[in-house]
Each structure stands twice: as C-alpha cells, then as structure tokens.
Tab-separated table of C-alpha atoms and ligand atoms in Angstrom:
chain	number	residue	atom	x	y	z
Z	7	MET	CA	-8.773	-15.502	72.075
Z	8	GLN	CA	-10.791	-16.017	75.242
Z	9	ASN	CA	-13.638	-13.667	74.279
Z	10	GLN	CA	-13.966	-15.375	70.894
Z	11	ARG	CA	-14.686	-18.652	72.622
Z	12	PRO	CA	-18.520	-18.478	72.745
Z	13	ASP	CA	-18.655	-17.695	69.016
Z	14	ARG	CA	-16.269	-20.535	68.257
Z	15	ILE	CA	-18.344	-22.992	70.314
Z	16	ARG	CA	-21.554	-21.854	68.673
Z	17	LYS	CA	-20.139	-22.152	65.143
Z	18	LEU	CA	-18.740	-25.622	65.852
Z	19	LEU	CA	-21.990	-26.736	67.460
Z	20	ALA	CA	-24.059	-25.447	64.526
Z	21	ASP	CA	-21.788	-27.324	62.122
Z	22	LEU	CA	-21.868	-30.550	64.165
Z	23	VAL	CA	-25.662	-30.457	64.572
Z	24	ALA	CA	-26.036	-30.031	60.795
Z	25	PHE	CA	-24.660	-33.551	60.239
Z	26	ASP	CA	-27.449	-36.125	60.438
Z	27	THR	CA	-25.625	-38.670	62.567
Z	28	ILE	CA	-28.612	-40.673	63.776
Z	29	SER	CA	-27.105	-43.947	64.936
Z	30	ASP	CA	-28.004	-45.948	61.805
Z	31	ARG	CA	-26.173	-43.485	59.502
Z	32	SER	CA	-22.507	-43.023	58.694
Z	33	ASN	CA	-20.670	-40.487	60.815
Z	34	LEU	CA	-17.773	-40.187	58.365
Z	35	PRO	CA	-18.775	-36.761	56.981
Z	36	LEU	CA	-18.748	-35.425	60.550
Z	37	ILE	CA	-15.378	-37.078	61.265
Z	38	ASP	CA	-14.039	-35.521	58.030
Z	39	TYR	CA	-15.222	-32.146	59.282
Z	40	ILE	CA	-13.536	-32.559	62.682
Z	41	GLU	CA	-10.322	-33.704	61.014
Z	42	ARG	CA	-10.317	-30.657	58.734
Z	43	TYR	CA	-10.909	-28.354	61.694
Z	44	LEU	CA	-8.084	-29.960	63.674
Z	45	ALA	CA	-5.768	-29.939	60.640
Z	46	SER	CA	-6.313	-26.175	60.363
Z	47	LEU	CA	-4.781	-26.005	63.853
Z	48	GLY	CA	-1.943	-28.376	62.969
Z	49	VAL	CA	-3.455	-31.287	64.920
Z	50	SER	CA	-4.066	-34.748	63.498
Z	51	GLY	CA	-6.161	-37.597	64.819
Z	52	GLN	CA	-6.193	-41.337	64.450
Z	53	ARG	CA	-9.302	-42.997	63.055
Z	54	ILE	CA	-10.593	-46.282	64.418
Z	55	VAL	CA	-12.968	-47.455	61.666
Z	56	ASP	CA	-15.678	-50.068	62.230
Z	57	ASP	CA	-16.094	-53.297	60.226
Z	58	THR	CA	-18.573	-51.712	57.805
Z	59	GLY	CA	-16.171	-48.877	56.988
Z	60	GLN	CA	-19.074	-46.475	57.484
Z	61	LYS	CA	-18.320	-45.273	60.988
Z	62	SER	CA	-15.228	-44.137	62.756
Z	63	SER	CA	-14.001	-42.958	66.099
Z	64	LEU	CA	-11.257	-40.405	66.365
Z	65	TRP	CA	-8.413	-40.376	68.893
Z	66	VAL	CA	-6.569	-37.095	69.198
Z	67	THR	CA	-3.612	-36.089	71.334
Z	68	VAL	CA	-2.909	-32.459	72.125
Z	69	GLY	CA	0.326	-31.853	73.979
Z	70	PRO	CA	3.252	-34.173	74.655
Z	71	GLU	CA	2.841	-37.716	73.305
Z	72	ASP	CA	5.408	-39.364	75.586
Z	73	ARG	CA	3.357	-39.415	78.772
Z	74	ALA	CA	-0.089	-40.284	80.079
Z	75	GLY	CA	-2.866	-37.794	79.522
Z	76	LEU	CA	-6.438	-37.024	80.439
Z	77	VAL	CA	-9.202	-38.027	78.057
Z	78	LEU	CA	-12.259	-35.980	77.094
Z	79	SER	CA	-14.798	-38.369	75.606
Z	80	GLY	CA	-17.914	-37.686	73.581
Z	81	HIS	CA	-20.051	-39.474	71.008
Z	82	THR	CA	-21.103	-38.204	67.588
Z	83	ASP	CA	-24.352	-40.124	67.076
Z	84	VAL	CA	-27.784	-38.849	68.033
Z	85	VAL	CA	-31.175	-40.421	68.698
Z	86	PRO	CA	-33.799	-40.509	65.898
Z	87	VAL	CA	-36.185	-37.648	65.109
Z	88	ALA	CA	-38.858	-39.597	63.212
Z	89	GLY	CA	-42.363	-39.124	64.559
Z	90	GLN	CA	-41.329	-36.277	66.857
Z	91	ASP	CA	-43.035	-32.917	66.875
Z	92	TRP	CA	-40.142	-30.601	66.002
Z	93	SER	CA	-41.025	-26.957	65.320
Z	94	HIS	CA	-37.915	-26.553	63.146
Z	95	ASN	CA	-35.413	-28.660	61.257
Z	96	PRO	CA	-33.728	-30.695	64.047
Z	97	PHE	CA	-30.429	-30.581	62.160
Z	98	GLU	CA	-30.299	-26.811	62.254
Z	99	LEU	CA	-29.129	-24.980	65.368
Z	100	VAL	CA	-31.763	-22.453	66.427
Z	101	GLU	CA	-31.591	-19.967	69.316
Z	102	ARG	CA	-34.732	-19.172	71.285
Z	103	ASP	CA	-34.821	-17.218	74.548
Z	104	GLY	CA	-31.082	-17.600	74.986
Z	105	ARG	CA	-31.127	-21.371	74.486
Z	106	LEU	CA	-29.768	-23.358	71.573
Z	107	TYR	CA	-31.985	-26.058	70.097
Z	108	GLY	CA	-31.202	-28.849	67.661
Z	109	ARG	CA	-30.810	-32.626	67.756
Z	110	GLY	CA	-27.760	-33.502	69.815
Z	111	THR	CA	-27.064	-30.022	71.219
Z	112	THR	CA	-27.035	-31.515	74.728
Z	113	ASP	CA	-26.414	-35.189	74.048
Z	114	MET	CA	-23.758	-34.745	73.130
Z	115	LYS	CA	-22.473	-32.591	70.343
Z	116	GLY	CA	-22.432	-29.648	72.765
Z	117	PHE	CA	-19.652	-31.258	74.764
Z	118	VAL	CA	-17.759	-32.225	71.613
Z	119	ALA	CA	-18.072	-28.647	70.307
Z	120	VAL	CA	-16.726	-27.223	73.580
Z	121	CYS	CA	-13.765	-29.633	73.537
Z	122	LEU	CA	-12.954	-28.784	69.914
Z	123	ALA	CA	-13.339	-25.061	70.573
Z	124	MET	CA	-10.768	-25.315	73.362
Z	125	VAL	CA	-8.071	-26.917	71.187
Z	126	PRO	CA	-6.491	-23.542	70.205
Z	127	GLU	CA	-6.118	-22.721	73.913
Z	128	MET	CA	-4.817	-26.215	74.662
Z	129	LEU	CA	-2.155	-25.669	71.998
Z	130	THR	CA	-0.923	-22.422	73.536
Z	131	ALA	CA	-1.124	-23.656	77.128
Z	132	ASP	CA	2.253	-25.447	77.116
Z	133	LEU	CA	0.552	-28.577	78.468
Z	134	LYS	CA	2.669	-30.747	80.746
Z	135	THR	CA	-0.072	-33.371	80.739
Z	136	PRO	CA	-1.543	-34.142	77.321
Z	137	ILE	CA	-5.243	-33.973	76.603
Z	138	ASN	CA	-6.775	-36.704	74.453
Z	139	LEU	CA	-10.048	-36.321	72.637
Z	140	ALA	CA	-11.915	-39.617	72.251
Z	141	ILE	CA	-14.728	-39.039	69.773
Z	142	SER	CA	-16.916	-42.102	69.299
Z	143	TYR	CA	-20.066	-43.358	67.525
Z	144	ASP	CA	-22.987	-45.702	68.266
Z	145	GLU	CA	-23.358	-44.645	71.890
Z	146	GLU	CA	-27.126	-44.339	71.617
Z	147	ILE	CA	-27.536	-47.980	70.623
Z	148	GLY	CA	-25.682	-49.360	73.619
Z	149	CYS	CA	-22.255	-47.713	73.847
Z	150	VAL	CA	-20.938	-50.138	71.206
Z	151	GLY	CA	-18.897	-47.688	69.120
Z	152	VAL	CA	-16.470	-46.756	71.850
Z	153	ARG	CA	-15.353	-50.347	72.445
Z	154	PRO	CA	-12.889	-50.726	69.536
Z	155	MET	CA	-11.319	-47.423	70.605
Z	156	LEU	CA	-11.048	-48.676	74.204
Z	157	ARG	CA	-9.339	-51.856	72.943
Z	158	ASP	CA	-6.976	-49.667	70.941
Z	159	VAL	CA	-6.207	-47.478	73.953
Z	160	ALA	CA	-5.620	-50.564	76.111
Z	161	ARG	CA	-2.901	-51.685	73.672
Z	162	LYS	CA	-1.064	-48.376	73.779
Z	163	PRO	CA	2.291	-48.356	75.603
Z	164	ILE	CA	1.102	-45.401	77.683
Z	165	ARG	CA	-2.403	-45.534	79.108
Z	166	PRO	CA	-4.412	-42.428	80.028
Z	167	LEU	CA	-4.600	-41.189	83.610
Z	168	GLY	CA	-8.359	-40.856	83.476
Z	169	CYS	CA	-11.337	-39.899	81.380
Z	170	PHE	CA	-14.068	-37.291	81.528
Z	171	VAL	CA	-17.238	-38.305	79.685
Z	172	GLY	CA	-19.319	-35.211	78.971
Z	173	GLU	CA	-22.595	-37.107	78.906
Z	174	ARG	CA	-25.837	-35.454	79.907
Z	175	PRO	CA	-27.040	-36.345	83.414
Z	176	GLY	CA	-29.352	-39.306	83.457
Z	177	CYS	CA	-27.942	-40.854	80.298
Z	178	ARG	CA	-26.228	-44.194	80.511
N	143	ZN	ZN1	-25.279	-39.475	75.042
C-alpha cells in the first residue's frame, strides 16, 4: 500500500484541481467527489452547508468516535485565474521538470489530496486517537467558510485535541 501512495496522491490531486472551485463558485461537485471517494473506503462525512446551499464544508472522523482527535484542516476554494498568463489550462494538473502545476496544487488542494490519500492507511492503523478531516470553503475571501464548521465543532460533546492547518507558508 505504501508504494502506491504517490500515485494515489497524484490521482486525487489531479481530480481535485479539475474542479473549478474559485471562491465565487459552488464547491458542491468537489464535495460530492470527496464523499464518493470516502464512501468507497467505508467512511462517511458530515456536511455543513452554507446559507446559499451552494457551498459546504465536510467534517470526517477516522478512528474511534468516542474520544478527542487531531484535526487536519484544508480549504477547497482557490484564487481566480482571470487575466493571468497561464501556459496551460489551470484546472488541469500538468507535470514539468518533476513539479506539478495547476491552480490550487499548493494552496491548498495538495494538502487535501495528501490527507485523503492517507485515509486507507489511517483505517488500517488501529488508531487510538481519531483523525478528523476538516475540509472547508471560502478561505481565500477571508477564512469565512470555516467559521460555521468551527461553531459546529465547538458544540460537539468532545472537542478536538488540536488542529494542523496545511496552509502554504506566507498565507493567512
Ligand atoms: Zn490557502
């Protein structure tokens, strides 16, 4: 399983990049995709939908649900591409000189792809501490999309131990 990991990450990243999730668009097709992927592994998530019904976060627990876990957090939206001098379709993952290019590869679908790619290993790891995935939207317009999910988490009977945000250095 371990040596399949780079291929799994790359496939997931290519699929995630292919969704145009610029912040003013719906991210629901991408959330559908993640849910289908997780369902294929027997994992379900909980949607936290915004007031417009066009965007959703996803909260996922892998491992035991009766104790506090560690959160891996990433956003699904990307910054616009209009007026930029792209040499290829920004919503297509392209490899050049050993690097992967496409809108959001670094910020931050790459982190989301890595987290999702690790779920099969999380499932076989007999986790004593659960891992939560907190997948949000509307980060690029002021971190607004994560707030309803944070309110939801704050109301849970068991709160997480901590959170890793896989944001690129220098970003808010
Ligand atoms: Zn970001």
